[in-house]
Coordinates of C-alpha atoms in Angstrom, one line a residue:
M1 CA -53.9 -25.7 37.1
A2 CA -56.2 -22.9 36.0
R3 CA -57.4 -23.8 32.0
I4 CA -55.9 -21.1 30.2
V5 CA -57.6 -19.3 26.8
E6 CA -55.2 -16.6 24.7
C7 CA -57.7 -14.7 22.5
V8 CA -56.4 -12.5 19.6
P9 CA -59.4 -10.9 17.8
N10 CA -58.3 -8.4 15.2
F11 CA -60.5 -5.3 14.2
S12 CA -60.6 -3.4 11.1
E13 CA -60.2 0.3 13.4
G14 CA -56.6 1.7 14.3
R15 CA -57.3 5.8 13.9
N16 CA -59.9 6.3 15.7
K17 CA -59.3 6.5 19.7
E18 CA -62.4 6.0 20.9
V19 CA -63.9 3.5 18.7
I20 CA -60.7 1.5 20.1
D21 CA -60.5 1.7 24.2
A22 CA -64.7 1.0 23.1
I23 CA -63.9 -2.6 22.3
A24 CA -61.0 -2.6 24.8
Q25 CA -63.3 -1.7 27.4
A26 CA -66.5 -3.9 26.9
I27 CA -63.3 -6.6 26.8
A28 CA -62.2 -5.8 30.0
S29 CA -65.2 -5.6 31.6
V30 CA -66.2 -9.2 31.0
D31 CA -65.8 -11.6 34.6
G32 CA -63.1 -13.5 34.6
C33 CA -61.1 -11.6 31.0
S34 CA -58.2 -10.5 31.4
L35 CA -56.2 -8.0 28.6
L36 CA -52.6 -7.9 28.0
D37 CA -52.0 -6.0 25.7
V38 CA -53.9 -3.8 22.7
D39 CA -51.8 -2.8 19.5
P40 CA -53.7 -0.1 17.1
G41 CA -51.5 0.2 14.0
V42 CA -52.7 3.9 11.9
S43 CA -50.1 2.7 8.9
T44 CA -53.3 -0.7 8.7
N45 CA -56.1 0.8 9.9
R46 CA -56.8 -2.2 13.0
T47 CA -55.2 -2.7 15.9
V48 CA -54.8 -6.2 18.7
Y49 CA -56.0 -7.4 21.3
T50 CA -54.9 -9.6 23.2
F51 CA -56.5 -11.0 26.2
V52 CA -56.9 -14.7 28.6
G53 CA -59.2 -16.6 30.3
S54 CA -61.0 -19.6 30.8
P55 CA -63.4 -20.6 27.5
E56 CA -65.5 -19.7 28.8
S57 CA -64.2 -16.6 29.0
V58 CA -62.8 -15.4 26.3
V59 CA -65.3 -16.9 24.8
E60 CA -67.6 -13.8 26.1
G61 CA -65.0 -11.0 25.7
A62 CA -64.5 -11.9 22.1
L63 CA -68.7 -11.6 21.8
N64 CA -68.2 -8.5 24.4
G65 CA -65.8 -7.1 21.1
A66 CA -68.4 -7.5 18.9
R67 CA -71.1 -5.9 19.7
M68 CA -69.6 -2.9 20.3
A69 CA -67.6 -3.3 17.4
M70 CA -71.0 -3.4 16.1
Q71 CA -71.6 -0.5 17.5
L72 CA -69.4 1.7 16.6
I73 CA -67.8 0.5 13.5
D74 CA -69.2 0.8 9.8
M75 CA -67.1 -1.0 6.5
T76 CA -68.8 1.8 4.5
S77 CA -66.2 4.1 5.3
H78 CA -63.5 1.7 6.2
Q79 CA -60.6 4.5 4.7
A80 CA -58.3 3.2 2.7
F81 CA -54.5 4.1 0.6
E82 CA -54.9 5.1 -2.6
V83 CA -50.5 4.7 -3.8
D84 CA -48.9 3.8 -7.6
L85 CA -50.4 3.8 -10.3
H86 CA -53.2 1.5 -9.0
R87 CA -56.5 2.1 -6.5
S88 CA -57.5 -0.7 -4.5
T89 CA -57.8 -1.3 -0.4
S90 CA -56.7 -4.4 -1.0
S91 CA -52.6 -5.2 -0.3
H92 CA -50.7 -7.4 -3.2
I93 CA -48.2 -7.4 -5.9
D94 CA -48.9 -7.9 -9.8
E95 CA -45.0 -9.7 -10.4
N96 CA -46.5 -9.4 -14.0
R97 CA -45.3 -5.1 -13.6
S98 CA -43.6 -5.5 -9.6
T99 CA -45.9 -2.7 -9.1
L100 CA -45.6 -3.5 -5.3
I101 CA -50.7 -2.2 -5.0
L102 CA -50.6 -1.1 -0.8
G103 CA -53.6 -0.2 1.2
E104 CA -54.2 -0.8 4.9
H105 CA -53.6 -4.5 6.3
K106 CA -56.6 -7.0 4.4
R107 CA -59.8 -7.4 5.8
L108 CA -62.6 -9.4 5.8
G109 CA -64.8 -7.5 7.9
A110 CA -65.2 -5.6 10.9
L111 CA -64.3 -7.8 13.3
D112 CA -61.6 -9.3 10.3
V113 CA -60.2 -12.5 12.4
C114 CA -60.7 -14.0 15.9
P115 CA -58.8 -17.2 17.2
F116 CA -58.3 -18.9 19.8
I117 CA -55.6 -20.4 21.6
P118 CA -54.6 -23.0 24.0
V119 CA -51.7 -21.5 26.6
Q120 CA -52.7 -23.5 29.7
G121 CA -54.1 -26.5 31.0
V122 CA -56.1 -27.0 27.4
T123 CA -56.3 -29.0 24.5
M124 CA -56.7 -27.9 20.5
D125 CA -60.0 -28.8 20.9
D126 CA -61.1 -27.2 23.3
C127 CA -60.2 -24.5 22.2
V128 CA -61.8 -25.3 18.4
Q129 CA -64.6 -25.4 20.7
C130 CA -64.5 -22.1 21.6
A131 CA -64.6 -20.6 18.6
K132 CA -67.5 -22.7 17.6
I133 CA -69.8 -21.7 20.6
F134 CA -68.0 -18.1 19.6
G135 CA -69.2 -18.7 15.8
E136 CA -72.6 -20.1 16.5
R137 CA -73.7 -17.5 19.1
A138 CA -72.4 -14.0 17.0
A139 CA -74.7 -15.0 13.6
M140 CA -76.9 -15.1 16.8
E141 CA -76.8 -12.7 19.0
L142 CA -75.7 -10.1 15.6
G143 CA -76.7 -11.0 12.4
I144 CA -73.4 -12.0 10.7
P145 CA -72.1 -15.0 8.7
V146 CA -68.7 -16.1 10.4
Y147 CA -66.3 -18.2 9.3
L148 CA -64.8 -21.7 10.7
Y149 CA -60.7 -21.7 9.9
G150 CA -57.4 -23.6 10.9
Y151 CA -58.0 -26.7 13.5
A152 CA -62.2 -25.2 13.5
S153 CA -62.8 -25.9 10.0
N154 CA -63.1 -28.9 7.7
T155 CA -62.7 -28.2 4.7
E156 CA -59.5 -28.3 2.9
Y157 CA -60.4 -25.3 0.9
R158 CA -61.0 -22.9 3.5
K159 CA -58.2 -24.1 6.8
T160 CA -56.8 -20.6 6.3
V161 CA -56.8 -16.7 6.6
P162 CA -55.9 -15.8 3.2
Q163 CA -57.9 -18.6 2.3
I164 CA -61.5 -17.0 2.9
R165 CA -59.7 -13.6 2.5
A166 CA -59.2 -13.9 -0.7
G167 CA -61.0 -10.7 -2.1
E168 CA -61.6 -9.0 0.8
Y169 CA -64.8 -7.0 2.0
E170 CA -64.9 -5.4 -1.6
G171 CA -65.2 -9.5 -3.1
L172 CA -67.9 -10.5 -0.1
A173 CA -70.4 -9.2 -2.0
E174 CA -70.2 -12.1 -5.0
K175 CA -68.2 -14.6 -2.6
I176 CA -70.8 -14.9 -0.3
K177 CA -73.4 -16.0 -3.2
K178 CA -71.4 -18.5 -4.3
S179 CA -72.6 -21.8 -2.3
E180 CA -68.3 -23.0 -2.2
W181 CA -68.6 -20.0 0.6
K182 CA -71.6 -20.4 2.3
P183 CA -70.4 -18.9 6.0
D184 CA -70.7 -21.6 9.5
F185 CA -72.7 -19.8 10.8
G186 CA -74.9 -16.7 10.3
P187 CA -76.7 -15.7 6.7
A188 CA -74.9 -16.1 3.1
E189 CA -75.7 -12.8 2.7
F190 CA -73.5 -9.2 2.8
I191 CA -73.7 -7.5 5.1
P192 CA -72.1 -4.0 4.0
T193 CA -70.9 -2.5 7.5
W194 CA -69.8 -5.6 9.2
G195 CA -69.0 -7.7 6.3
A196 CA -68.1 -11.2 7.7
T197 CA -65.6 -12.5 10.4
I198 CA -62.7 -15.4 10.2
A199 CA -62.7 -17.8 13.8
G200 CA -61.1 -21.1 14.5
A201 CA -58.7 -22.2 16.5
R202 CA -54.4 -22.2 15.9
K203 CA -51.4 -22.1 18.0
F204 CA -50.0 -19.0 18.9
L205 CA -48.8 -16.9 16.3
I206 CA -46.1 -14.4 16.2
A207 CA -46.8 -11.3 14.7
Y208 CA -43.1 -10.4 13.4
N209 CA -42.3 -7.0 11.1
I210 CA -38.5 -6.5 10.9
N211 CA -38.0 -3.1 9.7
I212 CA -35.4 -1.6 6.2
L213 CA -34.5 1.7 5.4
G214 CA -35.8 1.1 1.6
T215 CA -38.9 0.7 -0.1
K216 CA -42.0 -0.1 1.0
E217 CA -42.0 -2.4 -3.2
Q218 CA -37.8 -3.3 -1.4
A219 CA -40.1 -5.0 1.6
H220 CA -41.9 -7.0 -0.1
R221 CA -38.6 -8.4 -2.0
L222 CA -37.3 -9.4 0.9
A223 CA -41.0 -11.0 2.5
L224 CA -41.3 -13.6 -1.2
N225 CA -38.2 -14.4 -0.6
L226 CA -39.2 -15.4 2.7
R227 CA -42.5 -16.7 3.3
S228 CA -43.8 -20.3 2.5
Q229 CA -45.9 -19.2 -0.8
G230 CA -42.7 -17.7 -1.9
R231 CA -43.5 -15.8 -5.6
G232 CA -45.8 -19.2 -6.7
P233 CA -45.7 -21.5 -6.8
D234 CA -42.6 -22.5 -8.8
Q235 CA -40.7 -20.5 -6.6
P236 CA -42.0 -20.8 -2.6
G237 CA -40.0 -19.4 -0.2
R238 CA -37.5 -20.5 2.6
L239 CA -38.9 -20.7 5.7
S240 CA -42.5 -22.5 6.3
E241 CA -45.9 -22.0 7.7
C242 CA -44.6 -18.4 7.7
Q243 CA -47.1 -15.8 5.5
G244 CA -45.6 -12.5 4.6
M245 CA -45.7 -8.8 3.3
G246 CA -44.1 -6.0 2.9
W247 CA -46.0 -2.1 3.3
Y248 CA -45.0 1.0 4.8
L249 CA -44.5 2.0 8.3
E250 CA -45.9 5.8 8.1
E251 CA -45.9 6.3 11.6
A252 CA -42.3 5.3 12.0
N253 CA -40.6 6.0 8.3
V254 CA -39.9 2.1 8.1
A255 CA -40.6 -0.6 5.2
Q256 CA -41.4 -3.2 6.9
V257 CA -41.0 -6.9 6.3
S258 CA -45.1 -8.3 8.1
L259 CA -44.5 -11.6 8.9
N260 CA -47.0 -14.6 10.6
L261 CA -45.5 -17.3 12.5
L262 CA -47.3 -20.1 12.3
D263 CA -45.4 -22.3 13.6
Y264 CA -42.0 -20.4 15.5
R265 CA -40.6 -24.0 16.1
Q266 CA -40.0 -24.5 12.8
A267 CA -39.4 -20.7 11.4
G268 CA -38.3 -18.8 14.2
M269 CA -37.6 -15.1 14.8
H270 CA -34.5 -14.9 14.6
T271 CA -34.4 -17.7 11.6
A272 CA -36.6 -14.8 9.9
F273 CA -34.0 -11.9 10.9
E274 CA -31.5 -13.4 10.1
G275 CA -32.5 -14.1 6.7
C276 CA -33.6 -11.2 6.1
V277 CA -30.0 -10.0 7.1
N278 CA -28.5 -11.0 5.0
D279 CA -30.5 -11.1 1.3
A280 CA -30.7 -6.6 2.5
R281 CA -27.2 -6.7 2.4
E282 CA -26.5 -8.3 -1.0
L283 CA -29.7 -5.7 -1.9
K284 CA -27.6 -3.0 0.0
L285 CA -31.0 -2.6 2.0
A286 CA -30.3 -1.3 6.1
I287 CA -31.6 -3.8 8.6
C288 CA -32.9 -1.0 11.2
G289 CA -34.3 -3.5 14.1
S290 CA -37.0 -5.7 14.4
Q291 CA -40.8 -5.6 16.6
I292 CA -43.6 -8.5 17.9
V293 CA -46.9 -7.3 17.3
G294 CA -48.8 -8.0 20.4
L295 CA -46.6 -10.5 22.7
V296 CA -44.1 -13.8 22.4
P297 CA -43.9 -17.0 24.5
L298 CA -41.2 -17.4 26.3
E299 CA -39.5 -20.5 24.2
A300 CA -40.2 -18.2 21.1
M301 CA -37.1 -16.1 23.4
L302 CA -35.2 -18.3 24.3
L303 CA -35.6 -20.4 20.6
T304 CA -33.9 -16.9 20.0
A305 CA -31.4 -16.7 22.2
D306 CA -29.8 -19.9 22.5
F307 CA -29.6 -19.2 18.6
Y308 CA -26.9 -16.4 19.3
I309 CA -25.5 -17.9 21.7
E310 CA -24.3 -21.2 20.1
K311 CA -23.5 -18.5 16.6
E312 CA -21.1 -16.3 19.0
N313 CA -19.3 -18.6 21.2
L314 CA -21.3 -17.1 25.0
F315 CA -22.2 -18.2 27.9
I316 CA -25.4 -17.4 29.1
V317 CA -27.7 -20.0 31.4
G318 CA -29.1 -16.7 34.3
E319 CA -33.3 -16.3 31.6
D320 CA -33.6 -12.6 32.5
Q321 CA -30.0 -12.3 30.6
K322 CA -30.5 -14.5 28.2
I323 CA -34.2 -12.2 26.9
R324 CA -31.9 -9.6 27.1
L325 CA -29.4 -10.7 24.6
A326 CA -32.6 -11.7 22.5
I327 CA -34.4 -8.2 22.3
E328 CA -31.1 -6.7 21.3
R329 CA -30.2 -9.2 18.9
L330 CA -33.1 -8.9 17.2
G331 CA -33.5 -4.5 17.3
L332 CA -37.5 -5.3 19.4
N333 CA -37.1 -1.4 21.2
S334 CA -36.5 0.3 17.7
I335 CA -39.4 0.5 17.1
T336 CA -41.3 1.7 20.7
P337 CA -39.3 0.0 24.2
F338 CA -40.4 -4.0 24.7
D339 CA -41.4 -4.4 28.2
P340 CA -39.9 -8.0 29.2
K341 CA -42.5 -8.3 32.8
T342 CA -45.8 -6.6 29.3
R343 CA -44.7 -7.4 26.4
I344 CA -43.8 -12.2 26.9
I345 CA -47.5 -14.3 27.7
E346 CA -45.2 -16.6 30.8
Y347 CA -45.8 -13.4 32.1
M348 CA -48.4 -11.6 31.9
V349 CA -50.4 -14.8 32.8
G350 CA -48.9 -16.1 35.5
D351 CA -48.3 -19.3 34.5
V352 CA -44.4 -19.8 36.3
E353 CA -45.2 -19.2 39.9
D354 CA -43.9 -20.0 42.6
G355 CA -45.5 -22.3 45.4
P356 CA -46.4 -21.3 48.9
L357 CA -43.7 -22.2 50.4
V358 CA -40.7 -21.2 48.0
S359 CA -42.6 -17.7 48.1
M360 CA -42.1 -17.9 51.9
S361 CA -38.9 -16.1 54.1
L362 CA -36.9 -18.7 55.2
R363 CA -37.5 -17.4 58.7
Q364 CA -41.6 -18.6 57.6
F365 CA -39.9 -22.1 56.0
I366 CA -38.7 -22.2 58.8
Y367 CA -41.2 -21.6 60.7
S368 CA -43.8 -24.1 59.5
L369 CA -40.9 -26.8 58.8
G370 CA -41.2 -26.7 63.2
S371 CA -45.6 -26.6 63.3
R372 CA -47.9 -28.5 64.7
S373 CA -48.0 -30.6 61.2
S374 CA -47.1 -33.6 59.6
A375 CA -46.5 -31.2 56.4
P376 CA -44.0 -29.9 55.9
G377 CA -42.3 -32.9 56.7
G378 CA -39.1 -34.9 55.4
G379 CA -39.4 -35.0 52.0
S380 CA -39.8 -30.7 51.1
A381 CA -37.1 -30.2 53.7
S382 CA -34.5 -32.5 52.2
A383 CA -35.7 -30.5 49.0
A384 CA -34.9 -27.8 50.2
I385 CA -31.5 -28.8 51.4
A386 CA -31.2 -30.9 48.2
A387 CA -31.9 -26.8 45.8
M388 CA -29.5 -25.8 48.5
G389 CA -26.5 -27.6 47.4
A390 CA -26.4 -27.4 44.1
A391 CA -26.8 -23.5 44.8
L392 CA -23.2 -23.6 46.5
A393 CA -21.4 -25.9 44.4
T394 CA -22.6 -23.3 41.4
M395 CA -21.3 -20.1 42.6
V396 CA -17.7 -21.8 43.4
G397 CA -18.5 -22.2 39.5
W398 CA -18.5 -18.6 39.0
L399 CA -16.6 -17.6 41.5
T400 CA -14.1 -19.3 39.1
Y401 CA -15.5 -18.7 36.2
G402 CA -14.2 -15.5 34.5
N403 CA -11.8 -15.2 36.9
K404 CA -9.2 -13.8 36.0
K405 CA -6.3 -16.3 38.1
F406 CA -8.7 -19.1 36.9
E407 CA -8.9 -17.7 33.1
A408 CA -7.7 -21.4 31.7
L409 CA -9.4 -23.0 33.6
D410 CA -13.3 -20.5 31.5
S411 CA -14.1 -22.7 29.5
Q412 CA -14.6 -25.5 31.2
M413 CA -16.7 -23.5 34.3
R414 CA -18.7 -22.8 30.9
T415 CA -19.4 -27.0 30.8
L416 CA -19.9 -27.4 34.8
I417 CA -21.9 -24.4 35.7
P418 CA -25.1 -24.7 33.2
P419 CA -25.8 -29.0 34.8
L420 CA -25.4 -27.6 38.5
R421 CA -27.5 -24.5 37.8
Q422 CA -30.4 -26.7 36.2
A423 CA -30.2 -28.9 39.0
M424 CA -30.5 -25.4 41.4
L425 CA -34.2 -24.8 39.8
D426 CA -35.0 -28.1 39.7
F427 CA -35.1 -28.9 43.0
I428 CA -36.5 -25.9 44.4
P429 CA -40.9 -26.9 43.1
M430 CA -40.2 -29.8 44.3
I431 CA -40.1 -28.3 48.0
D432 CA -43.5 -27.9 47.0
A433 CA -44.6 -30.6 45.6
D434 CA -44.1 -33.4 47.9
T435 CA -46.7 -31.7 51.0
N436 CA -49.3 -31.1 48.2
A437 CA -47.6 -34.8 47.4
F438 CA -48.2 -36.4 51.0
S439 CA -51.9 -33.4 51.3
G440 CA -52.9 -35.5 48.4
F441 CA -53.0 -38.7 50.1
M442 CA -55.2 -37.1 53.4
E443 CA -57.0 -36.6 51.3
A444 CA -57.8 -39.8 49.8
K445 CA -57.8 -41.4 52.9
K446 CA -61.1 -39.0 53.7
L447 CA -63.8 -40.8 50.8
S448 CA -66.2 -42.3 52.2
K449 CA -65.8 -46.4 51.2
T450 CA -69.1 -47.5 52.9
T451 CA -70.3 -49.8 49.2
P452 CA -67.3 -51.2 47.1
E453 CA -67.5 -49.1 44.8
E454 CA -66.4 -46.1 46.8
E455 CA -64.2 -48.5 48.8
E456 CA -63.1 -49.3 45.1
K457 CA -62.4 -45.5 44.0
R458 CA -60.7 -44.8 48.0
E459 CA -58.4 -47.7 47.1
K460 CA -57.9 -46.4 44.0
A461 CA -57.7 -42.6 45.0
L462 CA -54.7 -44.0 47.8
Q463 CA -52.7 -45.6 45.2
D464 CA -51.9 -42.5 43.4
G465 CA -51.3 -40.5 46.4
L466 CA -49.3 -43.2 47.7
R467 CA -46.8 -43.0 43.9
S468 CA -46.9 -39.7 44.2
A469 CA -45.5 -38.8 46.8
V470 CA -42.7 -41.8 45.8
E471 CA -41.9 -39.7 42.7
V472 CA -41.7 -36.9 44.1
P473 CA -38.4 -37.8 46.6
L474 CA -37.5 -40.8 43.7
N475 CA -36.9 -37.3 41.5
V476 CA -34.4 -34.8 44.0
I477 CA -32.7 -38.6 44.3
K478 CA -32.8 -38.6 39.7
T479 CA -31.6 -34.6 39.9
A480 CA -29.2 -35.3 42.7
T481 CA -27.5 -38.3 40.3
K482 CA -26.8 -36.3 37.0
V483 CA -24.9 -33.6 40.2
W484 CA -22.0 -34.8 41.0
N485 CA -20.0 -36.0 38.5
P486 CA -19.7 -31.6 38.3
M487 CA -19.5 -31.4 41.0
V488 CA -17.1 -33.7 41.9
E489 CA -14.6 -32.4 37.9
L490 CA -15.6 -28.3 40.2
A491 CA -13.4 -29.8 43.3
K492 CA -10.7 -31.1 41.7
I493 CA -10.2 -27.4 39.9
G494 CA -12.7 -24.5 40.7
N495 CA -11.3 -21.9 43.3
I496 CA -9.7 -23.6 45.9
N497 CA -11.4 -19.9 47.7
S498 CA -14.3 -21.7 48.1
K499 CA -13.9 -25.4 49.2
S500 CA -15.3 -25.3 52.4
D501 CA -18.8 -24.0 50.5
L502 CA -18.1 -26.6 48.2
Q503 CA -17.3 -29.5 51.2
V504 CA -21.1 -27.9 52.7
G505 CA -22.8 -28.6 49.1
A506 CA -21.6 -32.4 48.8
R507 CA -22.5 -33.4 52.6
S508 CA -26.0 -31.1 52.1
L509 CA -26.9 -33.3 48.0
E510 CA -25.6 -36.3 50.2
T511 CA -27.9 -35.6 52.7
A512 CA -30.7 -35.0 50.6
V513 CA -30.9 -38.0 48.9
W514 CA -30.6 -39.8 52.6
G515 CA -33.4 -37.8 53.4
A516 CA -35.6 -38.3 50.1
F517 CA -34.7 -42.6 50.2
H518 CA -35.9 -42.5 53.8
N519 CA -39.3 -40.2 52.7
V520 CA -39.6 -43.2 49.0
K521 CA -39.2 -46.6 51.6
I522 CA -41.6 -44.8 54.4
N523 CA -44.1 -44.5 51.3
L524 CA -43.4 -48.1 49.5
D525 CA -45.0 -49.5 52.4
D526 CA -48.4 -49.1 52.0
I527 CA -48.3 -49.5 47.5
S528 CA -49.7 -53.1 47.0
D529 CA -47.7 -53.2 43.2
E530 CA -44.3 -55.2 44.5
N531 CA -43.0 -54.6 41.2
F532 CA -43.4 -51.1 41.3
K533 CA -41.3 -51.9 44.4
K534 CA -39.1 -53.2 43.7
Q535 CA -38.5 -51.9 41.1
V536 CA -37.8 -48.4 43.2
V537 CA -36.0 -49.8 46.2
H538 CA -33.5 -51.0 43.8
E539 CA -32.8 -47.4 42.1
A540 CA -33.0 -45.8 45.5
E541 CA -30.4 -47.7 47.4
S542 CA -28.1 -47.6 44.2
S543 CA -28.4 -43.6 43.8
L544 CA -27.6 -43.8 48.0
E545 CA -24.6 -45.7 47.4
N546 CA -23.2 -43.6 44.5
A547 CA -24.6 -40.8 46.6
Q548 CA -22.0 -41.9 49.9
E549 CA -19.6 -42.3 47.3
K550 CA -19.5 -39.0 45.2
C551 CA -19.7 -37.5 48.8
K552 CA -17.2 -39.6 49.6
E553 CA -14.7 -38.7 46.6
I554 CA -15.1 -33.9 45.8
L555 CA -14.5 -34.1 49.6
K556 CA -11.3 -36.2 49.5
I557 CA -10.4 -34.8 47.0
L558 CA -11.2 -30.8 48.2
E559 CA -8.6 -32.7 51.6
E560 CA -5.7 -33.3 49.4
R561 CA -5.9 -30.4 47.7
E562 CA -3.4 -27.4 48.2

């Protein structure tokens, strides 16, 4: 598995296309960096860049972007909007006067914040290390002050971006002189053209804006209801792990409740959106969709879809349809088109990739099975047959659901189809997993055994390889066990016109379990752990017996149906 870190630097320039493009090119030019998104904001005078790569690559990409920004961004001429009667370059609300003062996005420096986020094959500690390496090198090469935040910070009062950014660029000249605000890296002095940079490690943050057909003051009022800190210690907001403010997006002519969802599992987009809709209704304000800035995790989109599926009692199981539902319910196309292929991070980085066998055409797979090679073999074939068996049962479910003739069975099909379909999906990666496990065992056999240490290392590798070779077909058996009961129920009530399809499906699944059982058995012989062997044999034998009984029951039910 590739080691992937995401980096989302925010640069204080959102209007000058030449500068924005130059920073993008500097990042993209680093070998191993994939620039996924560039999101400039004219109103906020800020551009968010999103790129991924190995830990080493993303650090270099961030540094390259900072080097270019040092040449092209001058904070002494960084423009601010002047609104209301109070002229300010910060965004805050004066609760005493109920007057909103809004300028560009709050910022501390030219490269304002530079977070590193774990995506795949890396830990949060790896990202902390990225932040520290970046901070140290940026301070050394560019001579800039760098503060650490999030998981990279060990100081409680310097854990969050708002804590460090308090006072903003304009207050930094005095703030940086104080001992408690000495930077983690670089000089404790104000650099007028740069300011300071905040680097850290964090979980995936979703920058999520909800569109309001109203004023910036009204949007900010809604934001105060939602954000964790609310209006102060005595009036906390409703959402946990949420930062927020209101502003006006000039280019779209709408106000926005601008939120940072710091943990989408605790407070998701749907929670924020629905809360905002309810509050807006009380104020007689219209909500006009929402906007995701940058990328979003697939899981966050699916959690949103699942919320609306449950709320509206919908029956949607396909991932693509769930994504479409989430886009529609949140109104994610309201500002700019939301393309899942370019906005969902897993789709961008290829996190979900098919293995080589699954990627073959059916003809190629059969040719591969029939070649002069022991892999792929019976284990991969069993997994493929199991997937086809579950797929046929799923098909019968779909041919029953939504059919006027079987309309009375819709609620039962809603229960039966999901486990059948999920099993079908679960079997697919097992096709490659079985061959990979066998390959791992064969690689272990090639290890040297000239010394006692090498022999011990080789034996351990062989035992690990054999366990893997057992566990994959055992997973085929376990997954098949989950399918039998819904398949029995489907045999009783499913579309009788698809009787032969379900018969083939049941026999296929039984054959797959039989094949997986014998793959388990042959690999158990050389495993030294007798307790493990005894436990696996008992589970595999009982599951095979259950499969044979269930298959017989299904075939009997179908044969007796008219």
